[in-house]
Short mmCIF file of C-alpha atoms in Angstrom, two decimals:
data_model
loop_
_atom_site.label_atom_id
_atom_site.label_comp_id
_atom_site.label_asym_id
_atom_site.label_seq_id
_atom_site.Cartn_x
_atom_site.Cartn_y
_atom_site.Cartn_z
CA MET N 25 -7.00 -36.90 0.25
CA ARG N 26 -5.22 -35.45 3.05
CA LEU N 27 -5.15 -31.87 0.79
CA PHE N 28 -9.15 -31.73 1.55
CA ARG N 29 -9.14 -33.52 5.25
CA LEU N 30 -7.03 -30.81 5.66
CA LEU N 31 -8.65 -28.31 3.94
CA TRP N 32 -11.39 -28.58 6.26
CA VAL N 33 -10.46 -29.20 9.61
CA PHE N 34 -9.08 -24.96 8.81
CA LEU N 35 -12.12 -24.35 7.32
CA ARG N 36 -13.74 -25.52 10.55
CA VAL N 37 -11.69 -23.65 12.52
CA GLY N 38 -11.45 -20.90 10.06
CA VAL N 39 -15.30 -20.08 11.19
CA MET N 40 -15.22 -20.73 14.71
CA GLY N 41 -12.26 -18.21 14.25
CA GLU N 42 -15.08 -15.60 12.48
CA ALA N 43 -18.11 -16.21 14.07
CA ALA N 44 -16.89 -14.65 17.27
CA TYR N 45 -16.90 -11.25 15.51
CA PRO N 46 -20.18 -11.24 13.42
CA ALA N 47 -20.15 -7.67 12.83
CA ASN N 48 -16.99 -8.20 10.81
CA PHE N 49 -18.51 -10.63 8.29
CA LEU N 50 -21.12 -8.09 7.66
CA ALA N 51 -18.14 -5.33 6.79
CA HIS N 52 -16.89 -7.55 4.96
CA LEU N 53 -20.28 -8.74 2.67
CA ILE N 54 -20.49 -5.10 2.06
CA ASP N 55 -16.96 -4.99 0.95
CA SER N 56 -17.50 -7.62 -1.49
CA VAL N 57 -20.75 -6.00 -2.84
CA LEU N 58 -18.95 -2.75 -2.89
CA GLU N 59 -15.90 -4.57 -5.56
CA LEU N 60 -18.85 -6.49 -7.58
CA ALA N 61 -20.52 -2.85 -7.78
CA THR N 62 -17.40 -1.12 -8.63
CA ALA N 63 -16.69 -3.59 -11.15
CA LEU N 64 -20.03 -3.74 -12.70
CA ALA N 65 -20.18 0.01 -12.85
CA GLY N 66 -17.07 -0.11 -15.00
CA LEU N 67 -18.50 -2.17 -16.79
CA ALA N 68 -21.69 0.03 -17.51
CA LEU N 69 -19.38 3.34 -17.93
CA ILE N 70 -17.15 1.43 -20.62
CA PHE N 71 -20.26 0.28 -22.48
CA ALA N 72 -22.07 3.58 -22.03
CA HIS N 73 -19.58 4.51 -24.87
CA THR N 74 -18.91 1.20 -26.96
CA SER N 75 -21.34 -1.74 -27.31
CA THR N 76 -17.89 -4.23 -27.17
CA LEU N 77 -14.36 -4.50 -26.02
CA ALA N 78 -11.96 -5.73 -27.96
CA GLY N 79 -14.75 -8.34 -29.34
CA TRP N 80 -16.31 -8.92 -26.17
CA ARG N 81 -19.50 -7.96 -26.01
CA PRO N 82 -21.54 -6.68 -22.31
CA ASP N 83 -22.84 -10.55 -21.17
CA GLU N 84 -19.57 -12.32 -21.95
CA LEU N 85 -17.08 -9.81 -20.30
CA VAL N 86 -20.41 -9.63 -17.10
CA ALA N 87 -19.77 -14.10 -17.27
CA LEU N 88 -15.47 -12.76 -17.49
CA VAL N 89 -16.11 -10.85 -13.98
CA GLY N 90 -17.35 -13.40 -13.07
CA VAL N 91 -14.94 -15.79 -13.09
CA TYR N 92 -12.24 -13.00 -12.13
CA PHE N 93 -14.35 -13.10 -8.20
CA LEU N 94 -15.15 -16.40 -8.50
CA VAL N 95 -11.06 -17.12 -8.55
CA GLY N 96 -10.49 -14.10 -6.66
CA GLY N 97 -12.51 -15.76 -4.27
CA VAL N 98 -10.65 -19.04 -4.18
CA ILE N 99 -7.14 -17.32 -3.36
CA GLY N 100 -8.76 -14.68 -1.01
CA LEU N 101 -10.10 -17.91 0.91
CA VAL N 102 -7.48 -19.88 1.51
CA ILE N 103 -4.27 -19.06 -0.27
CA GLN N 104 -3.29 -15.78 -0.14
CA PRO N 105 -3.66 -15.68 3.99
CA GLY N 106 -1.51 -18.99 3.80
CA MET N 107 0.74 -17.39 1.84
CA GLU N 108 1.08 -14.31 3.67
CA GLN N 109 1.09 -16.40 6.98
CA LEU N 110 4.03 -18.43 5.76
CA THR N 111 6.02 -14.71 4.73
CA GLU N 112 5.69 -13.64 8.10
CA SER N 113 6.88 -17.08 9.93
CA VAL N 114 9.96 -17.21 7.91
CA ARG N 115 10.66 -13.69 8.66
CA ASP N 116 9.93 -14.12 12.55
CA GLY N 117 11.13 -17.85 12.48
CA THR N 118 8.09 -19.70 13.98
CA LEU N 119 8.25 -21.38 10.52
CA ASP N 120 10.29 -24.17 12.47
CA PHE N 121 7.39 -25.43 14.22
CA THR N 122 5.74 -26.26 10.98
CA LEU N 123 8.29 -28.13 9.29
CA THR N 124 8.81 -30.21 12.31
CA LYS N 125 5.36 -31.72 12.20
CA PRO N 126 5.07 -34.87 10.32
CA GLU N 127 2.59 -33.50 7.22
CA ASP N 128 4.03 -32.41 4.28
CA ALA N 129 5.28 -28.67 5.49
CA GLN N 130 3.78 -27.60 1.67
CA LEU N 131 0.87 -28.58 2.19
CA LEU N 132 0.32 -27.50 5.78
CA VAL N 133 1.13 -23.97 4.78
CA SER N 134 -1.10 -23.91 1.64
CA VAL N 135 -3.81 -24.54 3.83
CA TRP N 136 -3.41 -23.89 7.20
CA ARG N 137 -5.13 -19.67 7.35
CA VAL N 138 -8.56 -19.77 5.33
CA GLU N 139 -10.37 -16.14 5.42
CA ILE N 140 -13.41 -17.92 5.63
CA TRP N 141 -15.53 -14.30 4.75
CA LYS N 142 -14.10 -14.74 1.78
CA VAL N 143 -16.61 -17.44 0.60
CA VAL N 144 -18.87 -14.21 0.40
CA ASP N 145 -16.81 -13.56 -2.67
CA VAL N 146 -17.43 -17.03 -4.05
CA GLY N 147 -20.58 -16.69 -4.15
CA LEU N 148 -20.92 -14.19 -5.53
CA GLY N 149 -19.06 -14.89 -8.28
CA LEU N 150 -21.20 -17.87 -8.89
CA VAL N 151 -23.91 -15.36 -8.62
CA VAL N 152 -22.69 -12.62 -11.15
CA LEU N 153 -20.86 -15.52 -13.33
CA GLY N 154 -24.90 -17.53 -13.38
CA ILE N 155 -26.44 -14.23 -14.41
CA GLY N 156 -23.97 -14.11 -17.49
CA LEU N 157 -24.86 -17.56 -18.67
CA ALA N 158 -28.41 -16.75 -18.51
CA ARG N 159 -28.03 -13.67 -20.63
CA LEU N 160 -25.66 -15.17 -23.20
CA GLY N 161 -28.48 -18.39 -23.32
CA ALA N 162 -28.45 -20.97 -25.96
CA ARG N 163 -24.77 -20.57 -26.69
CA VAL N 164 -23.31 -22.23 -23.69
CA GLY N 165 -23.98 -26.09 -24.20
CA ALA N 166 -21.85 -29.16 -22.77
CA ALA N 167 -18.78 -29.40 -24.18
CA GLU N 168 -18.52 -25.43 -23.38
CA ALA N 169 -19.16 -25.97 -19.69
CA ALA N 170 -16.52 -28.90 -19.66
CA ALA N 171 -13.77 -26.79 -21.27
CA PHE N 172 -14.77 -24.48 -18.57
CA ALA N 173 -14.25 -26.35 -15.91
CA ALA N 174 -11.24 -27.96 -17.18
CA ALA N 175 -9.66 -24.27 -17.87
CA LEU N 176 -10.56 -23.10 -14.42
CA VAL N 177 -8.47 -25.97 -12.66
CA ALA N 178 -5.78 -25.95 -14.52
CA GLY N 179 -5.72 -22.05 -13.99
CA GLY N 180 -6.10 -22.30 -10.11
CA ILE N 181 -3.06 -24.66 -10.28
CA ILE N 182 -0.93 -22.16 -11.91
CA VAL N 183 -2.28 -19.26 -9.74
CA TYR N 184 -1.45 -21.40 -6.65
CA SER N 185 1.98 -22.69 -8.14
CA PHE N 186 2.39 -18.73 -8.70
CA TRP N 187 1.49 -17.84 -5.00
CA LEU N 188 4.14 -20.28 -3.48
CA ILE N 189 6.66 -19.19 -5.65
CA LEU N 190 5.67 -15.70 -4.55
CA ALA N 191 5.71 -16.51 -1.44
CA THR N 192 8.46 -19.04 -1.37
CA THR N 193 10.77 -15.47 -1.85
CA ALA N 194 10.52 -14.80 1.30
CA PHE N 195 13.35 -16.88 2.35
CA TRP N 196 15.69 -14.94 0.33
CA LEU N 197 14.00 -11.30 0.43
CA VAL N 198 12.62 -11.70 3.96
CA ARG N 199 10.38 -8.98 4.12
CA VAL N 200 8.01 -9.61 0.82
CA GLU N 201 4.52 -8.27 2.16
CA ASN N 202 4.00 -6.21 -0.20
CA ILE N 203 4.01 -8.93 -2.45
CA LEU N 204 0.44 -8.32 -2.27
CA VAL N 205 0.28 -4.88 -3.78
CA ILE N 206 1.74 -6.67 -6.59
CA PHE N 207 -0.90 -9.54 -7.27
CA GLN N 208 -3.25 -7.62 -6.75
CA SER N 209 -2.68 -5.46 -9.11
CA VAL N 210 -1.88 -7.75 -11.25
CA TYR N 211 -4.99 -9.66 -10.97
CA GLU N 212 -7.13 -6.98 -11.67
CA ALA N 213 -5.61 -6.73 -15.26
CA GLY N 214 -7.26 -10.08 -15.42
CA ARG N 215 -10.63 -8.45 -14.98
CA TRP N 216 -10.43 -7.02 -18.31
CA PRO N 217 -9.69 -9.90 -21.88
CA VAL N 218 -5.86 -9.71 -21.63
CA SER N 219 -6.68 -9.37 -25.10
CA ILE N 220 -6.95 -5.72 -25.05
CA TYR N 221 -3.03 -5.06 -23.61
CA PRO N 222 -0.20 -4.80 -26.07
CA GLY N 223 1.97 -7.11 -26.58
CA TRP N 224 4.59 -7.15 -24.40
CA LEU N 225 2.06 -7.04 -21.74
CA ARG N 226 -0.16 -9.64 -22.59
CA PHE N 227 2.72 -11.92 -22.12
CA ALA N 228 3.53 -11.40 -19.35
CA LEU N 229 0.46 -11.30 -18.50
CA THR N 230 0.20 -15.43 -19.43
CA PHE N 231 3.27 -16.60 -18.60
CA LEU N 232 5.14 -14.37 -15.82
CA VAL N 233 2.25 -13.39 -13.77
CA PRO N 234 -0.53 -15.66 -15.49
CA VAL N 235 -4.11 -14.39 -14.78
CA ALA N 236 -4.79 -14.98 -18.37
CA PHE N 237 -5.51 -19.33 -17.92
CA ALA N 238 -6.97 -18.15 -14.55
CA ILE N 239 -9.88 -15.94 -15.51
CA THR N 240 -9.46 -15.18 -19.40
CA VAL N 241 -9.13 -18.78 -21.10
CA PRO N 242 -12.33 -20.15 -18.28
CA ALA N 243 -14.11 -17.10 -19.41
CA GLN N 244 -13.11 -17.41 -23.85
CA ALA N 245 -14.58 -21.43 -22.81
CA LEU N 246 -17.74 -19.62 -21.96
CA ALA N 247 -18.10 -17.32 -24.64
CA GLY N 248 -17.23 -20.57 -27.08
CA ARG N 249 -14.15 -19.20 -28.24
CA LEU N 250 -11.68 -21.19 -26.83
CA THR N 251 -9.38 -23.94 -28.85
CA TRP N 252 -8.47 -27.15 -27.60
CA PRO N 253 -4.74 -26.11 -28.07
CA VAL N 254 -5.04 -23.71 -25.85
CA LEU N 255 -6.31 -26.11 -22.85
CA GLY N 256 -4.62 -28.69 -23.82
CA GLY N 257 -1.80 -25.71 -23.51
CA ALA N 258 -3.13 -24.35 -19.77
CA ALA N 259 -3.07 -28.13 -18.93
CA LEU N 260 0.43 -28.84 -19.97
CA LEU N 261 1.75 -25.00 -18.21
CA ALA N 262 -0.15 -25.95 -14.75
CA ALA N 263 1.79 -29.10 -14.45
CA VAL N 264 5.37 -26.94 -15.45
CA PHE N 265 4.34 -24.26 -12.87
CA PHE N 266 3.05 -26.85 -10.30
CA LEU N 267 6.43 -28.49 -10.87
CA ALA N 268 9.04 -25.56 -10.50
CA ALA N 269 7.24 -24.62 -7.80
CA ARG N 270 7.57 -27.44 -5.81
CA LEU N 271 11.34 -27.30 -6.72
CA PHE N 272 11.40 -23.73 -5.44
CA TRP N 273 10.06 -24.29 -2.13
CA LEU N 274 12.31 -26.89 -1.35
CA ALA N 275 15.09 -24.93 -1.93
CA GLY N 276 14.01 -22.53 -0.05
CA ILE N 277 13.27 -24.97 3.02
CA ARG N 278 16.31 -26.03 1.83
CA HIS N 279 18.18 -22.24 2.67
CA TYR N 280 16.00 -21.58 5.70
CA SER N 281 18.27 -20.75 8.58
CA GLY N 282 15.79 -20.63 11.41
CA ALA N 283 15.06 -18.50 13.85
CA SER N 284 17.23 -20.32 16.71
CA SER N 285 20.26 -21.01 14.75
CA MET B 10 10.32 25.28 14.41
CA ARG B 11 13.40 23.66 14.94
CA GLY B 12 11.92 20.73 16.92
CA LEU B 13 10.37 19.89 13.74
CA GLY B 14 12.65 20.87 10.95
CA ASP B 15 15.25 18.71 13.35
CA LEU B 16 12.65 15.26 13.01
CA TYR B 17 11.41 16.36 9.41
CA LEU B 18 15.39 15.98 8.69
CA GLN B 19 16.00 12.75 11.09
CA GLN B 20 13.06 10.68 10.07
CA LEU B 21 13.53 11.94 6.22
CA LYS B 22 17.59 9.83 6.78
CA THR B 23 16.12 6.85 9.01
CA GLY B 24 13.52 6.43 6.20
CA LEU B 25 15.97 6.69 3.52
CA ALA B 26 18.41 3.78 4.80
CA THR B 27 14.85 1.72 5.95
CA MET B 28 13.58 2.44 2.30
CA LEU B 29 17.36 1.46 0.23
CA GLN B 30 17.74 -1.59 2.88
CA TYR B 31 14.18 -3.62 1.51
CA ARG B 32 14.76 -2.91 -2.43
CA GLY B 33 13.51 -5.97 -3.21
CA SER B 34 10.17 -4.93 -2.09
CA LEU B 35 10.04 -1.74 -3.38
CA VAL B 36 10.18 -2.75 -6.74
CA ILE B 37 7.41 -5.13 -6.35
CA TRP B 38 5.56 -1.91 -4.65
CA LEU B 39 6.53 -0.08 -7.49
CA ILE B 40 5.11 -2.54 -9.99
CA GLY B 41 1.78 -1.71 -8.52
CA ASN B 42 1.58 2.09 -8.80
CA VAL B 43 2.43 1.38 -12.51
CA LEU B 44 0.04 -1.83 -13.23
CA GLU B 45 -3.47 -0.16 -11.80
CA PRO B 46 -3.16 3.37 -14.32
CA LEU B 47 -1.59 0.85 -17.23
CA ILE B 48 -4.99 -1.04 -16.97
CA TYR B 49 -7.09 1.74 -17.17
CA LEU B 50 -5.11 3.47 -20.41
CA VAL B 51 -5.06 -0.02 -21.96
CA VAL B 52 -9.30 -0.23 -21.50
CA TRP B 53 -9.66 3.59 -22.12
CA SER B 54 -7.95 3.73 -25.27
CA THR B 55 -9.34 0.66 -26.05
CA VAL B 56 -12.70 1.59 -26.27
CA SER B 57 -11.63 5.21 -27.76
CA ARG B 58 -10.01 3.45 -30.49
CA SER B 59 -13.10 0.77 -31.30
CA THR B 60 -15.40 4.19 -30.91
CA GLY B 61 -13.18 5.41 -33.77
CA GLY B 62 -13.11 8.73 -32.51
CA THR B 63 -13.20 10.49 -28.83
CA VAL B 64 -14.44 9.21 -25.62
CA GLY B 65 -15.42 12.21 -23.46
CA GLY B 66 -13.29 14.32 -25.15
CA TYR B 67 -10.08 12.07 -24.97
CA GLY B 68 -8.36 9.96 -27.87
CA ALA B 69 -6.12 7.04 -27.60
CA ARG B 70 -3.09 8.95 -27.23
CA ASP B 71 -4.85 11.66 -24.93
CA PHE B 72 -6.38 9.16 -22.29
CA ALA B 73 -2.41 7.72 -22.22
CA ALA B 74 -0.84 11.28 -21.81
CA TYR B 75 -3.71 10.84 -18.99
CA TYR B 76 -2.66 7.84 -17.02
CA ILE B 77 0.57 9.07 -17.52
CA VAL B 78 0.48 12.06 -15.72
CA LEU B 79 -2.33 10.75 -13.66
CA MET B 80 0.59 7.43 -12.70
CA LEU B 81 3.49 10.20 -11.37
CA VAL B 82 0.37 12.17 -9.80
CA ASN B 83 -0.60 9.48 -7.56
CA GLN B 84 2.52 8.18 -6.39
CA VAL B 85 4.12 11.63 -5.18
CA THR B 86 -0.02 12.60 -3.54
CA PHE B 87 -1.08 8.13 -1.94
CA SER B 88 -0.40 7.43 1.71
CA TRP B 89 -0.62 3.83 2.95
CA VAL B 90 -0.92 5.38 6.75
CA MET B 91 -4.82 3.48 7.16
CA TYR B 92 -2.76 0.17 6.77
CA GLU B 93 -0.40 1.43 8.80
CA PHE B 94 -2.39 2.72 11.66
CA ASP B 95 -4.72 -0.39 12.20
CA TYR B 96 -1.30 -2.31 12.77
CA ARG B 97 -0.24 0.23 14.87
CA ILE B 98 -3.36 0.18 17.70
CA ARG B 99 -3.64 -3.51 16.79
CA GLU B 100 -0.18 -4.17 18.02
CA GLY B 101 0.14 -1.91 20.61
CA THR B 102 3.39 0.08 18.87
CA PHE B 103 1.32 3.39 19.12
CA SER B 104 1.95 3.47 22.80
CA ALA B 105 5.70 5.04 22.48
CA ASP B 106 4.95 7.45 19.73
CA LEU B 107 2.23 8.81 21.94
CA LEU B 108 5.00 9.75 24.40
CA HIS B 109 6.03 12.14 21.65
CA PRO B 110 6.18 15.59 22.29
CA LEU B 111 5.28 16.24 18.79
CA HIS B 112 1.56 15.62 17.15
CA PRO B 113 2.39 11.90 14.97
CA ILE B 114 1.55 13.02 11.88
CA HIS B 115 4.95 14.96 11.04
CA ALA B 116 6.79 11.22 11.87
CA ASP B 117 4.29 10.25 9.32
CA ILE B 118 4.60 12.83 5.97
CA ALA B 119 8.43 12.81 6.56
CA GLU B 120 8.22 8.82 6.29
CA ASN B 121 5.97 9.41 3.90
CA LEU B 122 8.18 12.28 1.68
CA SER B 123 11.39 9.99 2.25
CA SER B 124 9.71 6.85 0.60
CA LYS B 125 8.34 8.93 -2.02
CA ALA B 126 11.94 10.23 -2.81
CA VAL B 127 13.52 6.80 -3.59
CA SER B 128 10.73 5.60 -5.29
CA LEU B 129 9.99 8.65 -7.71
CA PRO B 130 12.90 8.35 -9.99
CA PHE B 131 11.55 4.46 -11.01
CA MET B 132 8.61 5.94 -11.35
CA ILE B 133 9.97 8.88 -13.91
CA ALA B 134 11.84 5.89 -15.67
CA ALA B 135 8.40 3.89 -16.20
CA ALA B 136 6.51 6.95 -16.95
CA ALA B 137 9.26 7.49 -19.57
CA GLY B 138 9.03 4.00 -21.28
CA LEU B 139 5.37 4.04 -20.97
CA SER B 140 5.56 7.33 -23.38
CA VAL B 141 7.48 5.30 -25.84
CA VAL B 142 4.39 2.63 -25.89
CA PHE B 143 1.86 4.57 -26.14
CA HIS B 144 2.50 7.31 -27.70
CA PRO B 145 1.17 10.20 -25.43
CA VAL B 146 -0.13 13.88 -26.34
CA PHE B 147 1.60 16.45 -24.07
CA ARG B 148 -0.04 20.22 -24.64
CA LEU B 149 2.25 21.96 -21.74
CA SER B 150 1.88 25.64 -21.20
CA PRO B 151 3.68 27.22 -19.35
CA LEU B 152 0.84 28.75 -16.80
CA ALA B 153 -0.77 25.40 -16.67
CA ALA B 154 3.29 23.79 -15.88
CA ALA B 155 3.51 26.58 -12.76
CA ALA B 156 -0.12 26.19 -11.74
CA PHE B 157 0.64 22.41 -11.32
CA VAL B 158 3.48 22.32 -9.17
CA PRO B 159 1.24 24.02 -5.95
CA ALA B 160 -1.45 22.36 -6.95
CA LEU B 161 0.45 19.22 -6.38
CA VAL B 162 2.06 20.18 -3.01
CA LEU B 163 -1.93 20.86 -2.23
CA ALA B 164 -3.26 17.59 -3.19
CA PHE B 165 -1.02 15.92 -1.51
CA LEU B 166 -1.28 17.71 1.83
CA VAL B 167 -5.07 17.18 1.08
CA ARG B 168 -4.92 13.59 0.87
CA PHE B 169 -2.77 13.25 3.65
CA LEU B 170 -5.09 14.40 6.16
CA VAL B 171 -7.82 13.09 4.78
CA ASP B 172 -5.82 9.68 4.62
CA TRP B 173 -5.16 10.16 8.13
CA THR B 174 -8.83 10.81 9.51
CA VAL B 175 -9.57 8.27 7.37
CA ALA B 176 -6.89 6.03 9.87
CA LEU B 177 -8.06 7.17 12.97
CA ALA B 178 -11.24 4.58 12.79
CA ALA B 179 -8.65 2.41 13.46
CA PHE B 180 -8.90 3.63 17.73
CA TRP B 181 -12.79 3.13 17.13
CA THR B 182 -12.25 -0.40 15.61
CA THR B 183 -10.04 -2.99 15.53
CA ARG B 184 -10.61 -4.54 12.37
CA VAL B 185 -10.86 -1.71 9.38
CA SER B 186 -10.59 -3.06 5.98
CA ALA B 187 -14.09 -2.29 5.30
CA ILE B 188 -13.46 1.23 6.20
CA ASN B 189 -10.12 1.30 3.73
CA GLN B 190 -12.36 -0.41 0.84
CA ILE B 191 -15.34 1.94 1.32
CA HIS B 192 -12.49 4.95 1.03
CA TYR B 193 -9.92 2.91 -1.71
CA MET B 194 -13.83 2.89 -3.89
CA ALA B 195 -14.54 6.34 -3.45
CA VAL B 196 -10.33 7.58 -4.07
CA LEU B 197 -11.02 5.14 -7.83
CA PHE B 198 -14.53 7.05 -8.47
CA PHE B 199 -13.95 10.24 -7.37
CA SER B 200 -10.15 11.25 -8.27
CA GLY B 201 -9.94 10.24 -12.02
CA GLN B 202 -8.24 7.08 -11.72
CA ILE B 203 -11.03 4.32 -13.31
CA ALA B 204 -11.62 7.00 -15.59
CA PRO B 205 -11.18 10.83 -16.15
CA LEU B 206 -13.93 12.83 -15.01
CA ALA B 207 -15.43 14.50 -18.00
CA VAL B 208 -16.18 10.91 -18.95
CA LEU B 209 -18.34 10.24 -16.18
CA PRO B 210 -21.68 10.51 -15.82
CA ARG B 211 -22.98 14.14 -14.93
CA PRO B 212 -24.48 13.21 -11.41
CA LEU B 213 -20.90 12.29 -10.25
CA GLN B 214 -18.88 14.24 -11.75
CA VAL B 215 -20.80 16.84 -9.60
CA ALA B 216 -20.13 14.85 -6.57
CA ALA B 217 -16.50 14.72 -7.59
CA ASN B 218 -16.25 18.55 -7.88
CA ILE B 219 -17.53 18.30 -3.94
CA LEU B 220 -16.23 15.81 -2.55
CA PRO B 221 -12.08 15.95 -2.07
CA PHE B 222 -10.98 13.29 -4.17
CA ARG B 223 -10.78 15.19 -7.27
CA TRP B 224 -8.41 17.94 -6.14
CA THR B 225 -5.76 15.10 -4.38
CA VAL B 226 -5.79 13.74 -8.05
CA GLY B 227 -7.53 14.84 -11.22
CA PHE B 228 -7.74 18.47 -10.65
CA PRO B 229 -3.44 19.01 -10.68
CA VAL B 230 -3.63 15.87 -13.87
CA GLU B 231 -5.56 17.96 -16.05
CA LEU B 232 -4.32 20.90 -14.85
CA LEU B 233 -1.31 20.07 -16.14
CA LEU B 234 -2.67 18.72 -19.02
CA GLY B 235 -4.26 22.07 -20.30
CA ARG B 236 -8.55 20.68 -19.51
CA VAL B 237 -9.07 22.94 -16.62
CA THR B 238 -8.28 26.84 -17.64
CA GLY B 239 -9.37 29.83 -17.06
CA PRO B 240 -11.24 31.25 -13.99
CA ARG B 241 -11.95 27.07 -12.86
CA ILE B 242 -8.13 27.46 -11.98
CA LEU B 243 -8.61 30.00 -9.48
CA ALA B 244 -11.72 28.16 -8.74
CA GLY B 245 -9.90 24.61 -7.93
CA PHE B 246 -7.07 26.31 -5.78
CA ALA B 247 -10.33 27.70 -3.59
CA VAL B 248 -11.97 24.16 -3.41
CA GLN B 249 -8.52 22.99 -2.39
CA GLY B 250 -7.50 25.36 0.03
CA ALA B 251 -10.92 24.84 1.87
CA TRP B 252 -10.21 20.89 2.03
CA LEU B 253 -7.09 21.53 3.16
CA LEU B 254 -8.31 24.17 5.89
CA ALA B 255 -11.58 21.08 7.03
CA GLY B 256 -9.13 18.54 6.60
CA ALA B 257 -6.69 20.90 9.23
CA LEU B 258 -9.62 20.79 11.31
CA LEU B 259 -10.75 17.30 10.82
CA VAL B 260 -7.37 15.70 11.91
CA ARG B 261 -7.28 17.59 14.81
CA TYR B 262 -10.73 16.78 16.27
CA VAL B 263 -10.90 13.66 15.59
CA TRP B 264 -7.60 12.78 17.08
CA ARG B 265 -8.25 14.54 20.33
CA ALA B 266 -11.32 12.50 20.23
CA SER B 267 -9.59 9.29 19.02
CA VAL B 268 -7.48 9.08 21.28
CA LYS B 269 -9.01 9.00 24.68
CA ARG B 270 -10.64 6.00 22.97
CA TYR B 271 -6.77 4.54 23.15
CA SER B 272 -6.24 1.41 24.54
CA ALA B 273 -3.48 -0.65 23.94
CA VAL B 274 -2.56 -4.24 25.14
CA GLY B 275 -0.26 -3.62 27.77
CA ALA B 276 -1.61 -0.04 28.35
#
């Protein structure tokens, strides 16, 4: 798999780049722990006033926060830095060099930057997920675990495709660095089960900016509330999103005029 | 003073021109600013409905009113100067600004105001849209409305001075994202964004009264909604005034100390 070979190379480069800033790593650790503490404090604040939130019990929401950090960590580790670099390269024209490389350009821009310290988020997400699972106990069996893994992969593909589509708009809009702001806000909406939102917003979070599939659906699988049609729908949507992102990317490349022309 | 007035006018003009040039970015940015208060609105309305009554004195429709007003107040008072400073110092673009005869904070305030002038109509439209969806209850009194305006102006100034001081950390360390994150979280909890302060546990409420953040967002919002009344209005203005003074002093002295540390690429 060329994807994993390339990813491994860029991950090693990322480690080497960040190893020069050990204090920075510590700062980011503090950063992530604070963010996690904020999320859990928010839950504590809410469950001080109520016992369930739209049918979700506290332990299930803790597991959901774990998924939120895990998926967010993967996005922050490789997807987001690569896409930001892409929009910058389109703006200043350095994408020229990438396009002349023999490797597929979409594959390259998807893995060419890593924020290595984001593995902290992945790790923290796994820990929180583990705690949530331990407290949910025997209710999570092999079927739930398998459904969870499948939902997580489908959600990951959907989110990646969404990012690529957003970043590809840079070929037309040029200055799109604020994409970070929109995605972070929209991603934050996923820290809560999408069922609490009013219908129009739930629709938007499911199909327009599909954080529902990345976070709520896998968490539902763990809580044993995921039905097979929803999982099938997630897989289908992942395929559709991936294809759409690929086609949009190709259109963007055709539209790109480069720095020197 | 004439020089200062000219600078503001010119910055406003160029700022407006720049903002209108990049309309796509503006829309994306506005979506983010609407969505964050919307999330907390929905969460807290859900909580208050599931308890079948009120939380901290707020019913579902009170939360709607609170967060719709908060969205507008936050839009008016917030700044992104921390993120800008990081870039300025790292890339050395600040060298030219340092040669200007006027303090650089003026250019930043003018730029901030011009972008607000462009975005505010959209935010008001968004607030109107949310009002249709969530049926907020507003109990407006003329006194509260009158006191709201100076409270909002003070909130803007205090927040800008505090943000600007935090932004100066970029002079001392080249990677400031952790500092910005801590600052962001302090704002989230203590300004009344994660929940109205009345919903927070008592010790956090006490801390919020001392720290500047409540006075930059939560206070004007609660004032307009009639949740701060009588002598507490005057007390609030007093704290805002104290933080304005403290902020001005902070900017003055931290700025002097920071500039001495400046070493740009090519300087």
